[in-house]
Amino acid sequence: MLAEALLELASRDGMAEALLKRLLAPAGSAKSRIEGQLKSLYRGDRYYDWRSVDVLASKLHMILSDISSSIQDPELGVDLVLRFYEADAAVFGRCDDSDGDIGDIYRIEAPELFQRYAKGLTDKEGLLARLRILIASDEYGVRDNLLNYAHEWLTEPEMRSFAEDNLACALADSDPHRRFHWSNMAETMASFLNDGALFEHIRCATSETLGAAARADMAEVHLAGGDHARALEMLDQVAADDLFQLGRRDQLRLKIYQQTGRKADAETVAWGIFNRCPDMAGLDRLLEVIGPSRREEVIAREVERIQASSAFSLIDADFLFQTDNAARCAQYVEQHAGQIDGRDYSYLPGLARALKSQGHLLAATIIFRALLVSLLERGAAKAYRHGGVYLRQLAKLAPLIVDWKALEKHEAFYQHLQAKHGRKRSFWAQVDDAES
């Protein structure tokens, strides 16, 4: 009965059929079977759109799973995984990987399998030569992940030699695409070695200019290697108005000051980080530096700042609620009702529901209205079902609100909504369906 059931399942599912063939295959057939699967990646005209790309992802996973369970020889295992990567253009060229499922297989699953075989390989020189060629011609940004665990299967001298070889290739190659990959491989080795001087030498030798990101990169490797002074020199060259690198700069500075016992400097930087983004995660990071005993002091300071602000900030509203200041949060929302941007639909619904749960119905109404009006004004038809939910929430809250303060009552709001957006039939259909 079990055999019949398996055969029935295999007849209906291609992946199940492949698994069954693997289980029933005679000994010694694994190599030819997997080679056939790899060749099949180049064949076929089917395009996998975002709805069907999971089928292709399953096929790739099955190939790697077959290699993992069937191949014990490190040399053959390495060869098959590298041939899997050589087919990346054929794979990415016929799929929509918007969700990144295919990319994750090449960036996470395959590198883990590769390092398992690479550890048992004796001919590291031949492997590194093949990797250099393979990664230098990477068109989809996934092949460099083969080096993710290189520090686990290469010795320090091997990593240094590989870095030097790639640097030489980068300096000799005029093609910018290959030059990038050569230098990136060299820098990867320097990072694994925590050799800031080597990393800096590679970056300076292969870059025409050194921007803020490059200096932060160099500082990070110097820090990992324990050269705090050189790391700070690099970070001092990152401008305070560089919005893209400022946060990273200060995080690295904070680590340096903490590791070198510069408590006052660490506190100054920690306050700066928190002031730029005063959310709950920032609060926790700040208290790690200045001490948890100052929690109430920091919260009181922030509440005072928020209450004095003339502009609405979703981060500030969330901070108030998360620090047991729900009433102040509701008051803050009411005071800035006209500034709430309904396009923040990733966070506002949660805040509205949280305020509703605490009995702050007027503030919740303000947020639900902002979400609904924004959705209708943008004509976001795909989200009209969410608009129907918001309107039903408003209808439920209205009878429970005693004091509307300066806010328009629900009946008047509903009439204005119909007058302005009455022609959006697909939206009102959502409302009618929910009410029927």
Coordinates of C-alpha atoms in Angstrom, one line a residue:
M1 CA 0.0 0.0 0.0
L2 CA 2.8 2.4 0.9
A3 CA 4.6 1.8 -2.4
E4 CA 1.4 2.4 -4.4
A5 CA 0.7 5.6 -2.5
L6 CA 4.3 6.9 -3.2
L7 CA 3.9 6.1 -6.9
E8 CA 0.6 7.9 -7.0
L9 CA 2.1 10.9 -5.3
A10 CA 5.1 10.9 -7.7
S11 CA 2.7 10.9 -10.7
R12 CA 1.1 14.1 -9.5
D13 CA 4.1 16.0 -8.2
G14 CA 7.4 16.6 -10.1
M15 CA 9.4 17.1 -6.9
A16 CA 8.0 14.0 -5.3
E17 CA 8.9 12.1 -8.5
A18 CA 12.5 13.3 -8.4
L19 CA 12.8 12.3 -4.7
L20 CA 11.4 8.9 -5.4
K21 CA 13.8 8.3 -8.3
R22 CA 16.7 9.3 -6.0
L23 CA 15.6 6.9 -3.3
L24 CA 15.1 4.0 -5.8
A25 CA 18.2 4.8 -7.9
P26 CA 20.9 2.1 -8.0
A27 CA 24.2 2.6 -6.2
G28 CA 26.8 4.6 -8.1
S29 CA 24.2 6.5 -10.3
A30 CA 24.3 9.7 -8.2
K31 CA 26.9 11.6 -10.2
S32 CA 25.2 11.0 -13.6
R33 CA 21.8 11.8 -12.1
I34 CA 22.9 15.1 -10.6
E35 CA 24.8 16.1 -13.7
G36 CA 21.5 15.5 -15.7
Q37 CA 19.7 17.8 -13.2
L38 CA 22.3 20.5 -13.6
K39 CA 22.1 20.3 -17.4
S40 CA 18.3 20.6 -17.2
L41 CA 18.7 24.1 -15.7
Y42 CA 19.9 25.3 -19.1
R43 CA 17.0 23.7 -21.0
G44 CA 13.4 24.7 -21.2
D45 CA 11.6 27.8 -22.3
R46 CA 9.3 28.1 -19.3
Y47 CA 9.4 31.5 -17.5
Y48 CA 8.6 31.4 -13.8
D49 CA 6.8 34.6 -12.8
W50 CA 6.3 35.7 -9.2
R51 CA 3.4 33.3 -8.7
S52 CA 5.2 30.2 -9.9
V53 CA 8.8 30.9 -9.0
D54 CA 8.5 28.7 -5.9
V55 CA 8.4 25.7 -8.3
L56 CA 11.8 26.7 -9.6
A57 CA 13.1 27.3 -6.0
S58 CA 12.0 23.8 -5.1
K59 CA 13.8 22.3 -8.1
L60 CA 17.0 24.1 -7.1
H61 CA 16.6 23.0 -3.5
M62 CA 16.1 19.4 -4.6
I63 CA 19.3 19.5 -6.6
L64 CA 21.3 20.7 -3.6
S65 CA 19.6 18.2 -1.4
D66 CA 20.5 15.4 -3.8
I67 CA 24.2 16.5 -3.8
S68 CA 24.2 16.8 0.0
S69 CA 22.7 13.3 0.6
S70 CA 24.3 11.4 -2.3
I71 CA 27.8 12.8 -2.6
Q72 CA 30.5 12.1 0.0
D73 CA 33.6 12.8 -2.0
P74 CA 34.8 16.4 -1.4
E75 CA 36.3 16.9 -4.8
L76 CA 33.1 15.8 -6.6
G77 CA 30.9 17.7 -4.2
V78 CA 32.9 20.9 -4.8
D79 CA 32.7 20.4 -8.6
L80 CA 28.9 19.9 -8.6
V81 CA 28.2 22.9 -6.4
L82 CA 30.4 25.1 -8.6
R83 CA 28.6 23.8 -11.7
F84 CA 25.4 24.7 -9.9
Y85 CA 26.7 28.3 -9.7
E86 CA 27.8 28.2 -13.3
A87 CA 24.1 27.8 -14.3
D88 CA 23.0 30.9 -12.4
A89 CA 22.5 33.0 -15.5
A90 CA 20.2 30.4 -17.0
V91 CA 18.2 30.3 -13.8
F92 CA 17.9 34.0 -13.1
G93 CA 17.3 34.7 -16.8
R94 CA 13.9 32.9 -16.7
C95 CA 12.4 33.9 -13.4
D96 CA 11.0 36.8 -11.5
D97 CA 12.8 36.7 -8.2
S98 CA 11.3 39.8 -6.7
D99 CA 10.8 38.0 -3.4
G100 CA 14.4 36.8 -3.3
D101 CA 13.7 33.1 -2.9
I102 CA 16.1 32.1 -5.7
G103 CA 18.7 34.5 -4.6
D104 CA 18.6 33.1 -1.0
I105 CA 19.4 29.6 -2.3
Y106 CA 22.5 30.9 -3.9
R107 CA 23.4 33.2 -1.0
I108 CA 22.6 31.0 1.9
E109 CA 21.9 27.3 1.2
A110 CA 24.5 26.6 -1.5
P111 CA 27.4 28.3 0.3
E112 CA 26.7 26.2 3.4
L113 CA 26.9 23.1 1.3
F114 CA 30.0 24.3 -0.5
Q115 CA 32.0 24.9 2.6
R116 CA 31.2 21.4 3.9
Y117 CA 33.0 19.9 0.8
A118 CA 35.7 22.6 0.7
K119 CA 36.9 21.7 4.2
G120 CA 37.7 18.2 3.0
L121 CA 39.5 19.2 -0.2
T122 CA 43.3 18.9 -0.3
D123 CA 43.9 20.8 -3.6
K124 CA 43.0 24.3 -2.3
E125 CA 45.2 26.0 -4.8
G126 CA 43.3 24.5 -7.7
L127 CA 40.0 25.4 -6.1
L128 CA 41.0 29.0 -5.5
A129 CA 42.1 29.4 -9.1
R130 CA 38.7 28.1 -10.2
L131 CA 36.9 30.4 -7.8
R132 CA 38.7 33.4 -9.0
I133 CA 37.6 32.9 -12.6
L134 CA 34.0 32.0 -11.6
I135 CA 33.5 34.9 -9.3
A136 CA 35.2 37.5 -11.6
S137 CA 32.5 36.7 -14.2
D138 CA 29.6 37.0 -11.7
E139 CA 26.7 38.8 -13.5
Y140 CA 24.0 38.3 -10.8
G141 CA 25.9 39.1 -7.6
V142 CA 25.6 35.7 -6.0
R143 CA 28.9 33.9 -6.7
D144 CA 30.9 35.8 -4.2
N145 CA 28.9 34.1 -1.5
L146 CA 31.0 31.0 -2.2
L147 CA 33.6 32.7 0.0
N148 CA 31.2 33.2 2.9
Y149 CA 32.9 30.6 5.0
A150 CA 36.4 30.7 3.5
H151 CA 37.9 31.4 6.9
E152 CA 36.7 27.9 7.9
W153 CA 38.5 26.0 5.1
L154 CA 41.5 28.2 4.4
T155 CA 44.6 28.7 6.5
E156 CA 45.9 32.2 7.2
P157 CA 48.7 31.9 4.7
E158 CA 46.3 30.7 2.1
M159 CA 44.0 33.6 2.7
R160 CA 46.8 36.1 2.4
S161 CA 48.0 34.5 -0.8
F162 CA 44.5 34.6 -2.2
A163 CA 44.2 38.2 -1.3
E164 CA 47.5 39.1 -3.0
D165 CA 46.6 37.2 -6.1
N166 CA 43.3 38.9 -6.4
L167 CA 44.8 42.3 -5.8
A168 CA 47.3 41.7 -8.6
C169 CA 44.4 40.7 -10.9
A170 CA 42.5 43.8 -10.0
L171 CA 45.5 46.1 -10.7
A172 CA 46.1 44.4 -14.0
D173 CA 42.5 44.3 -15.3
S174 CA 41.0 47.4 -17.0
D175 CA 37.4 45.9 -17.0
P176 CA 35.6 47.7 -14.1
H177 CA 33.2 44.8 -13.6
R178 CA 35.9 42.2 -13.1
R179 CA 38.1 44.7 -11.3
F180 CA 35.4 45.1 -8.7
H181 CA 35.1 41.3 -8.1
W182 CA 38.9 40.9 -7.9
S183 CA 39.2 43.6 -5.3
N184 CA 36.2 42.4 -3.4
M185 CA 37.7 38.9 -3.1
A186 CA 40.9 40.4 -1.8
E187 CA 39.1 42.6 0.7
T188 CA 37.0 39.6 1.9
M189 CA 40.2 37.8 2.8
A190 CA 41.6 40.8 4.6
S191 CA 38.3 41.1 6.6
F192 CA 38.5 37.4 7.6
L193 CA 42.1 38.0 8.7
N194 CA 41.0 41.2 10.7
D195 CA 43.9 42.8 9.0
G196 CA 43.0 46.5 8.7
A197 CA 46.3 47.5 7.1
L198 CA 45.9 45.0 4.3
F199 CA 42.3 45.9 3.8
E200 CA 43.2 49.6 3.6
H201 CA 46.0 48.9 1.2
I202 CA 43.7 47.0 -1.1
R203 CA 40.9 49.6 -1.0
C204 CA 43.3 52.5 -1.6
A205 CA 45.1 50.6 -4.4
T206 CA 41.9 49.8 -6.3
S207 CA 39.8 52.9 -5.7
E208 CA 40.2 56.2 -7.5
T209 CA 38.5 58.1 -4.6
L210 CA 37.7 57.2 -1.1
G211 CA 34.3 58.3 0.1
A212 CA 32.6 58.1 3.5
A213 CA 31.5 54.5 2.9
A214 CA 35.0 53.4 2.1
R215 CA 36.4 55.0 5.2
A216 CA 33.8 53.4 7.4
D217 CA 34.6 50.0 5.8
M218 CA 38.3 50.5 6.6
A219 CA 37.5 51.6 10.1
E220 CA 35.4 48.5 10.7
V221 CA 38.3 46.2 9.8
H222 CA 40.8 48.2 11.8
L223 CA 38.4 47.9 14.8
A224 CA 38.1 44.2 14.3
G225 CA 41.8 43.9 14.3
G226 CA 42.1 46.0 17.5
D227 CA 43.7 49.1 16.0
H228 CA 41.4 51.6 17.6
A229 CA 43.5 54.6 16.8
R230 CA 43.5 54.0 13.1
A231 CA 39.8 53.2 13.1
L232 CA 39.1 56.5 14.7
E233 CA 41.3 58.3 12.2
M234 CA 39.2 56.8 9.4
L235 CA 35.9 57.7 11.2
D236 CA 37.0 61.3 11.8
Q237 CA 37.0 61.7 8.0
V238 CA 33.3 60.8 7.7
A239 CA 31.5 64.1 7.7
A240 CA 28.8 64.7 10.3
D241 CA 26.3 65.7 7.6
D242 CA 26.8 62.4 5.6
L243 CA 23.3 61.0 6.3
F244 CA 24.1 57.7 4.7
Q245 CA 27.1 56.9 6.9
L246 CA 26.5 59.0 10.0
G247 CA 24.7 56.2 11.9
R248 CA 27.3 53.6 11.0
R249 CA 30.1 56.0 11.9
D250 CA 28.7 56.6 15.4
Q251 CA 28.0 52.9 16.0
L252 CA 31.6 52.2 15.3
R253 CA 32.8 55.0 17.4
L254 CA 30.6 53.8 20.3
K255 CA 32.2 50.3 20.1
I256 CA 35.7 51.9 20.1
Y257 CA 35.0 54.1 23.1
Q258 CA 33.4 51.2 25.0
Q259 CA 36.3 48.9 24.2
T260 CA 38.9 51.5 25.3
G261 CA 37.1 52.6 28.5
R262 CA 36.3 56.1 27.3
K263 CA 33.0 56.2 29.2
A264 CA 32.2 59.9 28.7
D265 CA 32.8 59.8 25.0
A266 CA 30.7 56.6 24.7
E267 CA 27.8 58.4 26.5
T268 CA 28.0 61.4 24.3
V269 CA 27.9 59.3 21.1
A270 CA 25.1 57.1 22.6
W271 CA 23.0 60.2 23.3
G272 CA 23.6 61.4 19.7
I273 CA 22.4 58.1 18.3
F274 CA 19.3 58.2 20.4
N275 CA 18.5 61.8 19.7
R276 CA 18.5 61.1 15.9
C277 CA 16.2 58.1 16.3
P278 CA 14.5 58.1 19.6
D279 CA 12.7 54.8 19.3
M280 CA 12.5 51.9 21.8
A281 CA 15.5 50.1 20.3
G282 CA 17.5 53.3 20.6
L283 CA 16.4 53.7 24.2
D284 CA 17.6 50.2 25.0
R285 CA 20.9 50.9 23.3
L286 CA 21.3 54.1 25.2
L287 CA 20.5 52.5 28.6
E288 CA 23.2 49.9 27.9
V289 CA 25.7 52.7 27.9
I290 CA 24.4 55.1 30.5
G291 CA 22.9 52.5 32.8
P292 CA 19.3 51.2 33.2
S293 CA 18.8 53.2 36.4
R294 CA 18.4 56.3 34.2
R295 CA 15.4 54.9 32.3
E296 CA 12.8 57.1 33.8
E297 CA 15.0 60.2 33.5
V298 CA 15.4 59.6 29.7
I299 CA 11.7 58.9 29.2
A300 CA 10.7 62.0 31.1
R301 CA 13.1 64.1 29.0
E302 CA 11.7 62.6 25.8
V303 CA 8.1 63.1 26.8
E304 CA 8.8 66.7 27.5
R305 CA 10.4 67.1 24.1
I306 CA 7.6 65.4 22.2
Q307 CA 4.9 67.4 23.9
A308 CA 6.7 70.6 22.9
S309 CA 7.1 69.6 19.3
S310 CA 4.9 71.2 16.7
A311 CA 5.3 68.4 14.2
F312 CA 3.9 64.9 14.3
S313 CA 6.3 61.9 14.3
L314 CA 5.1 58.3 14.2
I315 CA 8.3 57.3 16.0
D316 CA 7.4 59.8 18.8
A317 CA 3.9 58.5 19.0
D318 CA 5.0 54.9 19.3
F319 CA 7.6 55.9 21.9
L320 CA 4.9 57.5 24.1
F321 CA 2.7 54.4 23.8
Q322 CA 5.5 51.9 24.4
T323 CA 6.7 53.7 27.5
D324 CA 3.3 53.5 29.3
N325 CA 2.2 57.0 28.2
A326 CA -0.9 55.9 26.2
A327 CA -2.9 58.9 27.4
R328 CA -0.1 61.3 26.3
C329 CA 0.1 59.4 23.0
A330 CA -3.6 59.9 22.4
Q331 CA -3.3 63.6 23.3
Y332 CA -0.4 63.9 20.9
V333 CA -2.4 62.3 18.1
E334 CA -5.4 64.6 18.7
Q335 CA -3.2 67.7 18.7
H336 CA -1.6 66.8 15.4
A337 CA -4.6 65.2 13.7
G338 CA -4.1 67.2 10.5
Q339 CA -0.5 66.1 10.1
I340 CA -1.0 62.3 10.2
D341 CA 0.0 60.8 6.9
G342 CA -2.2 57.9 6.0
R343 CA 0.4 56.5 3.7
D344 CA 2.2 55.1 6.7
Y345 CA -0.1 52.1 6.5
S346 CA 2.6 49.7 7.7
Y347 CA 2.5 51.2 11.2
L348 CA -0.6 53.4 11.7
P349 CA -3.1 50.5 11.9
G350 CA -1.2 48.9 14.7
L351 CA -1.1 52.2 16.6
A352 CA -4.8 52.8 16.1
R353 CA -5.7 49.3 17.4
A354 CA -3.3 49.8 20.4
L355 CA -5.0 53.1 21.3
K356 CA -8.4 51.6 20.9
S357 CA -7.5 48.8 23.2
Q358 CA -6.6 51.4 25.9
G359 CA -9.9 53.2 25.5
H360 CA -8.6 56.2 23.5
L361 CA -11.3 56.0 20.9
L362 CA -11.0 59.5 19.5
A363 CA -7.3 59.2 18.7
A364 CA -8.0 55.8 17.1
T365 CA -10.7 57.4 15.0
I366 CA -8.3 60.1 13.8
I367 CA -5.8 57.5 12.6
F368 CA -8.4 55.2 10.9
R369 CA -9.8 58.3 9.1
A370 CA -6.3 59.3 8.0
L371 CA -5.7 55.9 6.6
L372 CA -9.1 55.7 4.8
V373 CA -8.9 59.2 3.3
S374 CA -5.3 58.7 2.1
L375 CA -6.3 55.4 0.5
L376 CA -9.3 56.8 -1.4
E377 CA -7.5 60.0 -2.5
R378 CA -4.7 57.9 -3.9
G379 CA -7.2 55.6 -5.7
A380 CA -5.4 52.6 -4.3
A381 CA -8.0 50.1 -5.6
K382 CA -6.0 47.0 -4.5
A383 CA -6.2 48.2 -0.9
Y384 CA -9.9 49.1 -0.9
R385 CA -10.7 46.0 1.2
H386 CA -8.5 47.6 3.9
G387 CA -10.5 50.8 3.5
G388 CA -13.7 48.9 4.1
V389 CA -12.2 47.6 7.3
Y390 CA -11.2 51.1 8.4
L391 CA -14.7 52.4 7.7
R392 CA -16.3 49.6 9.7
Q393 CA -14.0 50.4 12.6
L394 CA -15.1 54.0 12.4
A395 CA -18.7 53.0 12.5
K396 CA -18.2 50.9 15.5
L397 CA -16.2 53.5 17.4
A398 CA -18.6 56.4 16.7
P399 CA -21.4 55.5 19.2
L400 CA -18.8 55.0 22.0
I401 CA -17.2 58.5 21.7
V402 CA -18.7 61.0 24.1
D403 CA -16.6 64.0 23.5
W404 CA -15.7 64.7 19.8
K405 CA -13.8 67.9 20.7
A406 CA -13.0 69.7 17.5
L407 CA -13.3 66.6 15.3
E408 CA -16.1 66.2 12.9
K409 CA -18.7 63.6 14.0
H410 CA -19.0 60.4 12.1
E411 CA -22.3 61.2 10.3
A412 CA -20.8 64.3 8.8
F413 CA -17.5 62.6 7.9
Y414 CA -19.4 59.8 6.2
Q415 CA -21.5 62.2 4.2
H416 CA -18.4 64.1 3.0
L417 CA -16.8 60.8 2.1
Q418 CA -19.7 59.8 -0.1
A419 CA -19.8 63.3 -1.7
K420 CA -16.1 63.2 -2.6
H421 CA -15.5 59.5 -3.3
G422 CA -19.0 58.2 -4.2
R423 CA -18.0 57.2 -7.7
K424 CA -15.4 54.8 -6.4
R425 CA -17.8 51.9 -6.9
S426 CA -15.3 49.2 -6.2
F427 CA -14.7 50.7 -2.7
W428 CA -18.3 51.0 -1.8
A429 CA -18.9 47.4 -3.1
Q430 CA -16.4 46.3 -0.5
V431 CA -18.4 48.2 2.2
D432 CA -21.7 46.8 1.0
D433 CA -20.4 43.2 0.9
A434 CA -19.2 43.5 4.5
E435 CA -22.5 45.0 5.7
S436 CA -24.7 42.4 3.9

